[in-house]
Coordinates of C-alpha atoms in Angstrom, one line a residue:
X7 CA -29.8 -13.5 22.8
X8 CA -31.3 -15.8 20.2
X9 CA -30.4 -16.5 16.6
X10 CA -32.0 -18.2 13.6
X11 CA -30.0 -19.6 10.7
X12 CA -32.3 -18.6 7.9
X13 CA -30.4 -20.2 5.0
X14 CA -27.0 -21.3 4.0
X15 CA -26.1 -21.7 0.3
X16 CA -23.3 -20.7 -2.0
X17 CA -21.0 -20.4 0.9
X18 CA -23.1 -17.6 2.4
X19 CA -25.1 -17.8 5.7
X20 CA -28.1 -15.5 6.5
X21 CA -28.6 -15.2 10.2
X22 CA -31.3 -13.3 12.2
X23 CA -30.1 -12.3 15.6
X24 CA -32.2 -11.0 18.5
X25 CA -30.6 -9.0 21.3
X26 CA -32.7 -9.2 24.5
X27 CA -34.0 -6.0 26.1
X28 CA -31.7 -6.7 29.1
X29 CA -28.6 -7.0 26.9
X30 CA -29.6 -4.1 24.8
X31 CA -30.0 -1.9 27.9
X32 CA -26.4 -2.8 28.9
X33 CA -25.2 -1.9 25.4
X34 CA -27.1 1.4 25.6
X35 CA -25.3 2.2 28.9
X36 CA -21.9 1.4 27.4
X37 CA -22.7 3.5 24.3
X38 CA -23.8 6.5 26.5
X39 CA -20.6 6.3 28.6
X40 CA -18.4 6.1 25.5
X41 CA -20.1 9.0 23.6
X42 CA -21.5 11.4 26.3
X43 CA -18.5 13.7 25.9
X44 CA -19.7 14.6 22.4
X45 CA -22.8 16.4 23.7
X46 CA -23.1 20.0 25.0
X47 CA -26.1 20.4 27.2
X48 CA -26.9 23.7 28.9
X49 CA -26.5 23.5 32.7
X50 CA -24.1 20.6 32.5
X51 CA -20.4 20.4 32.0
X52 CA -19.4 18.6 28.8
X53 CA -19.8 14.9 29.2
X54 CA -21.7 15.1 32.5
X55 CA -25.2 15.3 31.3
X56 CA -27.4 12.3 32.4
X57 CA -28.4 9.9 29.6
X58 CA -32.2 10.7 29.9
X59 CA -31.4 14.4 29.5
X60 CA -29.5 13.7 26.3
X61 CA -32.3 11.3 25.0
X62 CA -34.9 14.0 25.8
X63 CA -33.0 16.5 23.8
X64 CA -31.9 14.4 20.8
X65 CA -34.5 11.6 20.8
X66 CA -34.8 8.2 22.4
X67 CA -32.8 6.5 19.7
X68 CA -29.7 8.8 19.9
X69 CA -27.6 6.0 21.2
X70 CA -29.2 3.1 19.3
X71 CA -26.6 2.9 16.5
X72 CA -23.7 3.0 19.0
X73 CA -25.4 0.4 21.2
X74 CA -25.7 -1.9 18.2
X75 CA -21.9 -1.5 17.6
X76 CA -21.3 -2.4 21.2
X77 CA -23.6 -5.4 21.2
X78 CA -22.7 -6.8 17.7
X79 CA -19.3 -8.5 18.3
X80 CA -20.4 -10.7 21.2
X81 CA -23.8 -11.4 19.7
X82 CA -22.3 -12.4 16.4
X83 CA -19.7 -14.7 18.1
X84 CA -22.5 -16.4 20.0
X85 CA -24.5 -17.0 16.8
X86 CA -21.4 -18.3 14.9
X87 CA -20.7 -20.7 17.7
X88 CA -24.3 -21.8 18.1
X89 CA -24.6 -22.8 14.5
X90 CA -21.1 -24.1 14.2
X91 CA -20.2 -21.8 11.3
X92 CA -16.7 -21.0 9.9
X93 CA -16.8 -17.4 8.6
X94 CA -14.1 -16.3 6.2
X95 CA -14.7 -12.5 6.3
X96 CA -16.4 -9.8 8.4
X97 CA -20.3 -10.0 8.4
X98 CA -22.5 -7.4 6.8
X99 CA -25.8 -6.3 8.5
X100 CA -28.3 -6.4 5.7
X101 CA -31.5 -5.5 7.6
X102 CA -32.5 -3.9 11.0
X103 CA -35.8 -5.6 11.7
X104 CA -36.7 -3.8 14.9
X105 CA -35.1 -1.9 17.7
X106 CA -36.4 -0.4 21.0
X107 CA -35.6 -0.2 24.7
X108 CA -38.6 -2.4 25.5
X109 CA -38.0 -5.2 23.0
X110 CA -34.3 -5.0 22.3
X111 CA -33.0 -5.3 18.8
X112 CA -33.4 -7.8 15.9
X113 CA -31.3 -7.7 12.8
X114 CA -30.2 -9.8 9.9
X115 CA -26.6 -10.4 8.8
X116 CA -24.9 -12.2 5.9
X117 CA -21.5 -13.8 6.2
X118 CA -19.3 -15.7 3.8
X119 CA -18.4 -19.2 5.0
X120 CA -15.5 -21.6 4.5
X121 CA -16.7 -23.8 1.7
X122 CA -18.2 -27.2 2.3
X123 CA -16.9 -29.9 0.1
X124 CA -16.2 -33.6 -0.3
X125 CA -12.6 -34.8 -0.3
X126 CA -11.3 -36.5 -3.4
X127 CA -9.5 -39.9 -3.1
X128 CA -6.5 -39.5 -0.7
X129 CA -5.5 -43.2 -0.2
X130 CA -3.5 -45.3 -2.6
X131 CA -1.8 -42.4 -4.3
X132 CA 1.4 -43.4 -6.0
X133 CA 4.7 -42.2 -4.5
X134 CA 8.3 -43.2 -4.6
X135 CA 9.8 -44.9 -1.6
X136 CA 10.7 -42.7 1.4
X137 CA 13.3 -45.2 2.6
X138 CA 17.0 -44.5 2.0
X139 CA 20.3 -46.2 2.9
X140 CA 23.3 -43.9 3.0
X141 CA 26.2 -45.2 0.8
X142 CA 30.0 -44.9 1.2
X143 CA 30.0 -42.3 -1.5
X144 CA 27.4 -40.2 0.4
X145 CA 29.8 -40.3 3.4
X146 CA 32.8 -39.5 1.3
X147 CA 31.0 -36.5 -0.3
X148 CA 30.1 -35.2 3.1
X149 CA 33.6 -35.6 4.4
X150 CA 34.9 -33.7 1.3
X151 CA 32.5 -30.9 2.0
X152 CA 33.5 -30.6 5.7
X153 CA 37.2 -30.7 4.7
X154 CA 36.5 -27.9 2.2
X155 CA 34.8 -25.9 5.0
X156 CA 37.8 -26.3 7.3
X157 CA 40.5 -25.7 4.6
X158 CA 43.1 -23.1 5.1
X159 CA 44.1 -20.6 2.3
X160 CA 47.9 -20.5 1.8
X161 CA 49.7 -18.2 -0.5
X162 CA 51.5 -20.0 -3.4
X163 CA 54.5 -18.5 -5.2
X164 CA 55.3 -18.9 -8.9
X165 CA 52.2 -21.2 -9.3
X166 CA 49.5 -20.9 -11.9
X167 CA 46.1 -20.2 -10.6
X168 CA 43.5 -23.0 -11.1
X169 CA 39.8 -23.5 -10.4
X170 CA 39.1 -23.4 -6.7
X171 CA 42.0 -21.1 -6.0
X172 CA 41.5 -17.6 -4.6
X173 CA 43.2 -14.7 -6.5
X174 CA 43.6 -11.2 -4.9
X175 CA 43.1 -8.7 -7.7
X176 CA 42.8 -5.1 -8.7
X177 CA 40.5 -4.5 -11.7
X178 CA 39.4 -1.6 -13.8
X179 CA 36.5 -2.1 -16.3
X180 CA 35.9 -0.1 -19.5
X181 CA 33.2 -0.1 -22.2
X182 CA 35.0 1.4 -25.1
X183 CA 37.4 3.9 -23.5
X184 CA 35.0 4.9 -20.8
X185 CA 35.1 3.5 -17.2
X186 CA 31.7 2.5 -15.7
X187 CA 30.1 2.5 -12.3
X188 CA 30.9 -0.6 -10.3
X189 CA 33.7 -1.6 -12.7
X190 CA 36.6 -0.9 -10.3
X191 CA 37.9 -2.9 -7.4
X192 CA 41.1 -3.2 -5.3
X193 CA 42.5 -6.2 -3.4
X194 CA 39.4 -8.2 -4.3
X195 CA 39.4 -11.9 -3.3
X196 CA 37.9 -13.9 -6.2
X197 CA 37.4 -17.6 -6.1
X198 CA 38.0 -19.0 -9.5
X199 CA 35.2 -21.3 -10.7
X200 CA 32.7 -19.6 -8.3
X201 CA 30.9 -17.9 -11.3
X202 CA 30.5 -14.8 -9.2
X203 CA 31.8 -12.5 -11.9
X204 CA 30.6 -11.9 -15.5
X205 CA 30.7 -15.1 -17.6
X206 CA 34.2 -15.7 -19.0
X207 CA 36.0 -13.4 -16.6
X208 CA 37.2 -16.1 -14.2
X209 CA 38.2 -18.5 -17.0
X210 CA 40.7 -15.9 -18.3
X211 CA 42.5 -15.8 -14.9
X212 CA 43.1 -19.5 -14.8
X213 CA 46.8 -20.2 -15.5
X214 CA 47.9 -16.7 -14.4
X215 CA 50.5 -16.1 -11.6
X216 CA 50.9 -13.6 -8.8
X217 CA 52.4 -10.3 -10.1
X218 CA 51.0 -10.7 -13.6
X219 CA 48.8 -8.1 -15.4
X220 CA 46.3 -9.0 -18.1
X221 CA 43.3 -7.7 -20.0
X222 CA 40.1 -9.7 -19.6
X223 CA 37.6 -9.3 -22.4
X224 CA 34.0 -10.1 -21.7
X225 CA 30.4 -9.3 -22.9
X226 CA 27.8 -8.4 -20.4
X227 CA 24.7 -10.7 -20.5
X228 CA 21.6 -9.4 -22.3
X229 CA 19.7 -9.8 -19.0
X230 CA 22.3 -7.9 -16.9
X231 CA 20.6 -6.0 -14.1
X232 CA 22.3 -2.7 -15.2
X233 CA 20.4 -2.0 -18.4
X234 CA 23.1 0.5 -19.7
X235 CA 25.6 -2.4 -19.7
X236 CA 23.4 -5.2 -20.9
X237 CA 24.9 -6.8 -24.1
X238 CA 27.9 -4.5 -24.1
X239 CA 31.5 -5.6 -24.8
X240 CA 34.0 -4.6 -22.1
X241 CA 37.6 -5.0 -21.1
X242 CA 38.9 -5.3 -17.6
X243 CA 42.5 -4.4 -16.8
X244 CA 43.5 -6.8 -14.1
X245 CA 46.5 -7.0 -11.8
X246 CA 47.0 -10.3 -9.8
X247 CA 48.6 -9.6 -6.4
X248 CA 48.4 -13.1 -4.9
X249 CA 47.3 -16.6 -5.6
X250 CA 46.0 -18.6 -2.7
X251 CA 45.3 -22.4 -2.7
X252 CA 43.3 -24.4 -0.3
X253 CA 45.1 -26.7 2.1
X254 CA 42.8 -29.4 3.2
X255 CA 43.1 -31.0 6.7
X256 CA 44.2 -34.6 6.9
X257 CA 41.4 -37.1 7.1
X258 CA 42.2 -38.8 10.5
X259 CA 41.1 -39.1 14.1
X260 CA 42.3 -35.6 14.9
X261 CA 40.2 -34.2 12.1
X262 CA 37.1 -36.1 13.5
X263 CA 37.8 -34.7 17.0
X264 CA 38.1 -31.2 15.7
X265 CA 34.9 -31.1 13.7
X266 CA 32.6 -33.4 15.8
X267 CA 31.9 -34.8 19.2
X268 CA 33.6 -38.1 18.3
X269 CA 37.2 -39.2 19.0
X270 CA 37.8 -41.4 16.0
X271 CA 37.2 -41.1 12.3
X272 CA 35.3 -44.4 12.2
X273 CA 32.8 -43.1 14.8
X274 CA 32.4 -39.9 12.9
X275 CA 31.7 -41.7 9.7
X276 CA 29.1 -43.9 11.3
X277 CA 27.4 -40.8 12.7
X278 CA 27.4 -39.1 9.3
X279 CA 25.8 -42.2 7.8
X280 CA 22.9 -42.0 10.2
X281 CA 22.5 -38.2 9.7
X282 CA 22.6 -38.6 5.9
X283 CA 20.0 -41.3 6.1
X284 CA 17.7 -39.1 8.3
X285 CA 18.1 -36.1 6.1
X286 CA 17.5 -38.0 2.8
X287 CA 14.4 -39.7 4.2
X288 CA 13.0 -36.4 5.5
X289 CA 13.5 -35.0 2.0
X290 CA 11.9 -38.0 0.4
X291 CA 9.0 -37.8 2.8
X292 CA 8.6 -34.1 2.0
X293 CA 8.5 -34.8 -1.7
X294 CA 6.0 -37.7 -1.2
X295 CA 3.7 -35.5 0.9
X296 CA 3.8 -32.8 -1.8
X297 CA 2.9 -35.4 -4.4
X298 CA 0.0 -36.7 -2.3
X299 CA -1.4 -33.3 -1.4
X300 CA -1.2 -32.1 -5.0
X301 CA -3.0 -35.2 -6.2
X302 CA -5.7 -34.8 -3.6
X303 CA -6.2 -31.2 -4.6
X304 CA -6.6 -32.3 -8.2
X305 CA -9.2 -34.9 -7.1
X306 CA -11.2 -32.4 -5.0
X307 CA -13.7 -29.8 -6.3
X308 CA -14.0 -26.6 -4.1
X309 CA -16.0 -23.5 -4.7
X310 CA -13.6 -21.1 -3.0
X311 CA -15.1 -17.7 -1.9
X312 CA -13.5 -14.8 -3.7
X313 CA -12.6 -13.0 -0.5
X314 CA -10.3 -15.9 0.5
X315 CA -8.5 -15.6 -2.8
X316 CA -8.2 -11.8 -2.6
X317 CA -6.9 -11.9 1.0
X318 CA -4.3 -14.6 0.2
X319 CA -3.3 -12.7 -3.0
X320 CA -2.5 -9.7 -1.0
X321 CA -0.3 -11.8 1.3
X322 CA 1.5 -13.5 -1.6
X323 CA 2.3 -10.1 -3.2
X324 CA 3.3 -8.5 0.0
X325 CA 5.7 -11.4 0.8
X326 CA 7.2 -11.3 -2.7
X327 CA 7.7 -7.5 -2.6
X328 CA 9.2 -7.7 0.9
X329 CA 11.9 -10.2 -0.5
X330 CA 12.6 -7.8 -3.3
X331 CA 13.0 -4.8 -0.9
X332 CA 15.4 -6.9 1.2
X333 CA 17.6 -7.2 -1.9
X334 CA 17.7 -3.4 -1.9
X335 CA 15.4 -2.9 -4.9
X336 CA 12.1 -1.0 -4.9
X337 CA 9.3 -3.2 -6.2
X338 CA 8.2 -0.7 -8.8
X339 CA 11.8 -0.6 -10.2
X340 CA 11.9 -4.4 -10.2
X341 CA 8.7 -4.6 -12.2
X342 CA 10.1 -2.0 -14.7
X343 CA 13.3 -4.1 -15.1
X344 CA 11.3 -7.2 -15.7
X345 CA 9.1 -5.5 -18.2
X346 CA 12.2 -4.6 -20.2
X347 CA 14.0 -7.9 -19.9
X348 CA 11.2 -10.5 -19.6
X349 CA 9.3 -10.3 -22.9
X350 CA 7.2 -7.4 -21.7
X351 CA 6.0 -9.0 -18.5
X352 CA 4.6 -6.1 -16.4
X353 CA 3.2 -5.7 -12.9
X354 CA -0.3 -6.8 -14.0
X355 CA 1.2 -10.1 -15.3
X356 CA 2.9 -10.6 -12.0
X357 CA -0.4 -9.9 -10.2
X358 CA -2.0 -12.7 -12.3
X359 CA 0.7 -15.1 -11.1
X360 CA 0.1 -14.0 -7.5
X361 CA -3.6 -14.8 -7.9
X362 CA -2.7 -18.2 -9.3
X363 CA -0.4 -18.9 -6.4
X364 CA -3.1 -17.7 -3.9
X365 CA -5.7 -20.1 -5.5
X366 CA -3.3 -23.0 -5.1
X367 CA -2.3 -22.1 -1.5
X368 CA -5.9 -21.6 -0.3
X369 CA -7.1 -24.8 -1.8
X370 CA -4.2 -26.7 -0.3
X371 CA -4.9 -25.3 3.1
X372 CA -8.6 -26.2 2.9
X373 CA -7.7 -29.7 1.8
X374 CA -5.2 -30.2 4.6
X375 CA -7.7 -28.9 7.2
X376 CA -10.4 -31.2 5.9
X377 CA -8.0 -34.2 6.0
X378 CA -7.2 -33.3 9.7
X379 CA -11.0 -33.1 10.4
X380 CA -11.9 -36.3 8.7
X381 CA -9.1 -38.4 10.2
X382 CA -9.4 -36.7 13.6
X383 CA -6.0 -37.5 15.2
X384 CA -5.7 -37.5 19.0
X385 CA -2.6 -36.1 20.8
X386 CA -1.6 -37.6 24.1
X387 CA 0.0 -35.7 27.0
X388 CA 3.1 -37.7 26.5
X389 CA 3.3 -36.6 22.8
X390 CA 2.9 -33.0 23.9
X391 CA 5.6 -33.3 26.5
X392 CA 8.0 -34.8 24.0
X393 CA 7.4 -31.9 21.6
X394 CA 7.8 -29.3 24.3
X395 CA 11.3 -30.8 24.9
X396 CA 12.0 -30.5 21.1
X397 CA 10.9 -26.9 21.0
X398 CA 12.8 -26.0 24.2
X399 CA 15.9 -27.6 22.7
X400 CA 15.5 -25.6 19.5
X401 CA 15.3 -22.4 21.5
X402 CA 18.2 -23.4 23.7
X403 CA 16.0 -23.5 26.8
X404 CA 15.2 -25.9 29.6
X405 CA 11.8 -27.5 29.1
X406 CA 10.6 -26.2 32.5
X407 CA 11.4 -22.6 31.4
X408 CA 9.8 -23.1 28.0
X409 CA 6.6 -24.4 29.6
X410 CA 6.5 -21.4 32.0
X411 CA 6.0 -19.0 29.1
X412 CA 3.8 -21.3 27.1
X413 CA 0.6 -19.5 26.1
X414 CA -2.6 -20.9 24.7
X415 CA -1.7 -19.9 21.1
X416 CA 1.7 -21.7 21.2
X417 CA 0.1 -24.7 22.9
X418 CA -2.5 -25.0 20.1
X419 CA 0.2 -24.5 17.5
X420 CA 2.3 -27.4 18.9
X421 CA -0.8 -29.6 19.1
X422 CA -1.7 -28.9 15.5
X423 CA 2.0 -29.5 14.6
X424 CA 1.8 -33.0 16.1
X425 CA -1.6 -33.7 14.4
X426 CA -0.2 -32.6 11.0
X427 CA 2.8 -34.8 11.4
X428 CA 0.5 -37.7 12.2
X429 CA -1.5 -36.9 9.1
X430 CA 1.6 -36.9 6.9
X431 CA 2.7 -40.3 8.3
X432 CA -0.9 -41.6 7.7
X433 CA -0.9 -40.4 4.1
X434 CA 2.5 -42.0 3.4
X435 CA 1.4 -45.3 5.1
X436 CA -1.7 -45.4 3.0
X437 CA 0.0 -44.5 -0.3
X438 CA 1.2 -46.9 -3.0
X439 CA 4.9 -47.1 -3.4
X440 CA 6.0 -47.3 -7.1
X441 CA 9.2 -48.5 -8.6
X442 CA 12.0 -45.9 -9.2
X443 CA 12.4 -45.0 -12.9
X444 CA 15.7 -46.5 -14.1
X445 CA 17.9 -44.4 -16.3
X446 CA 18.8 -46.1 -19.6
X447 CA 22.4 -46.8 -20.1

């Protein structure tokens, strides 16, 4: 096999590939074995006629096209590797220059390539600090959240319901004098202040007691998902069976021992402080990286092949519609609802948004890959081993068991994961930290 890179411009490579007579002969044998069952030759059972007999009957080139199909994938891969090309779609054969048993085959292909470009400035980009010190208030807020999580609901007698309480209710909803679908419920636990019901519904139950009955008057929002109810006035007849209040656990050493691995509240607080610091700094680093990458993308001009945008657009749309279907809504129905409620935005308008998102994502991926290539981070065996332990822990496995099932694809993924982390650290280290904007008092 030999190949010549004829030209490479506008993200398209033209390559002339020659398959040797020896390799073409092997491809012909493979094509014959795969296709001989298609031929009926007198004197032979179907599929048993020798190749020369079939060629004599149907012509010497009867298997040429199938032989090219056999030879093409491996010859194409060799050519791509030889010329260090990065194709972004399947190649197209534009010309068959020659083909024969004696000389083999020569053909020309065109393939779209990953675009070549120069990175814009990626050092000295302004970011906010990624350092954070957890405050006492941070710890207090987290303790409050954990106490809320571990609270007990206790029934309270002759007590007015307040925000945060749970009321057990029956309700019947009417528009005019007519009940409507989904407007009836029995023994429903509603947390007041959760905003899980129609606006204004929960407010009218604040101050009520167990055993009371009341009418709740509300108006459905204009953008309500059930179009037949949108904007309509309605009344719910509500009976309150029970009011339940939260009883928070005492904030002491016993509480710390119940919710953590620590024996004392002071130890637990110190652990929370460290955890909050790590989480906040990770969030700040994520925001900083987003700022840097977005800025690098703005600074970088790339002529992206249409096929890359088209393929990514399909992925973006498919992912969006999958999320819609997981909510129990057919995408076509969703687009119709949005058309009615969102200033006439139809499926075509959404498609334009998908294209915009795809263009953004493809450019960002290209920029990230280029940064990795330019900075060329190394990964040591020790770093890999440390990451194997992290992954094993995440999958609740022993590292030895994790490594036993470690295939090449996962190994490459982990190596790239480490390189990307190094890239992000590098970008932050080479950024310019700016002062936080102070709020005016």
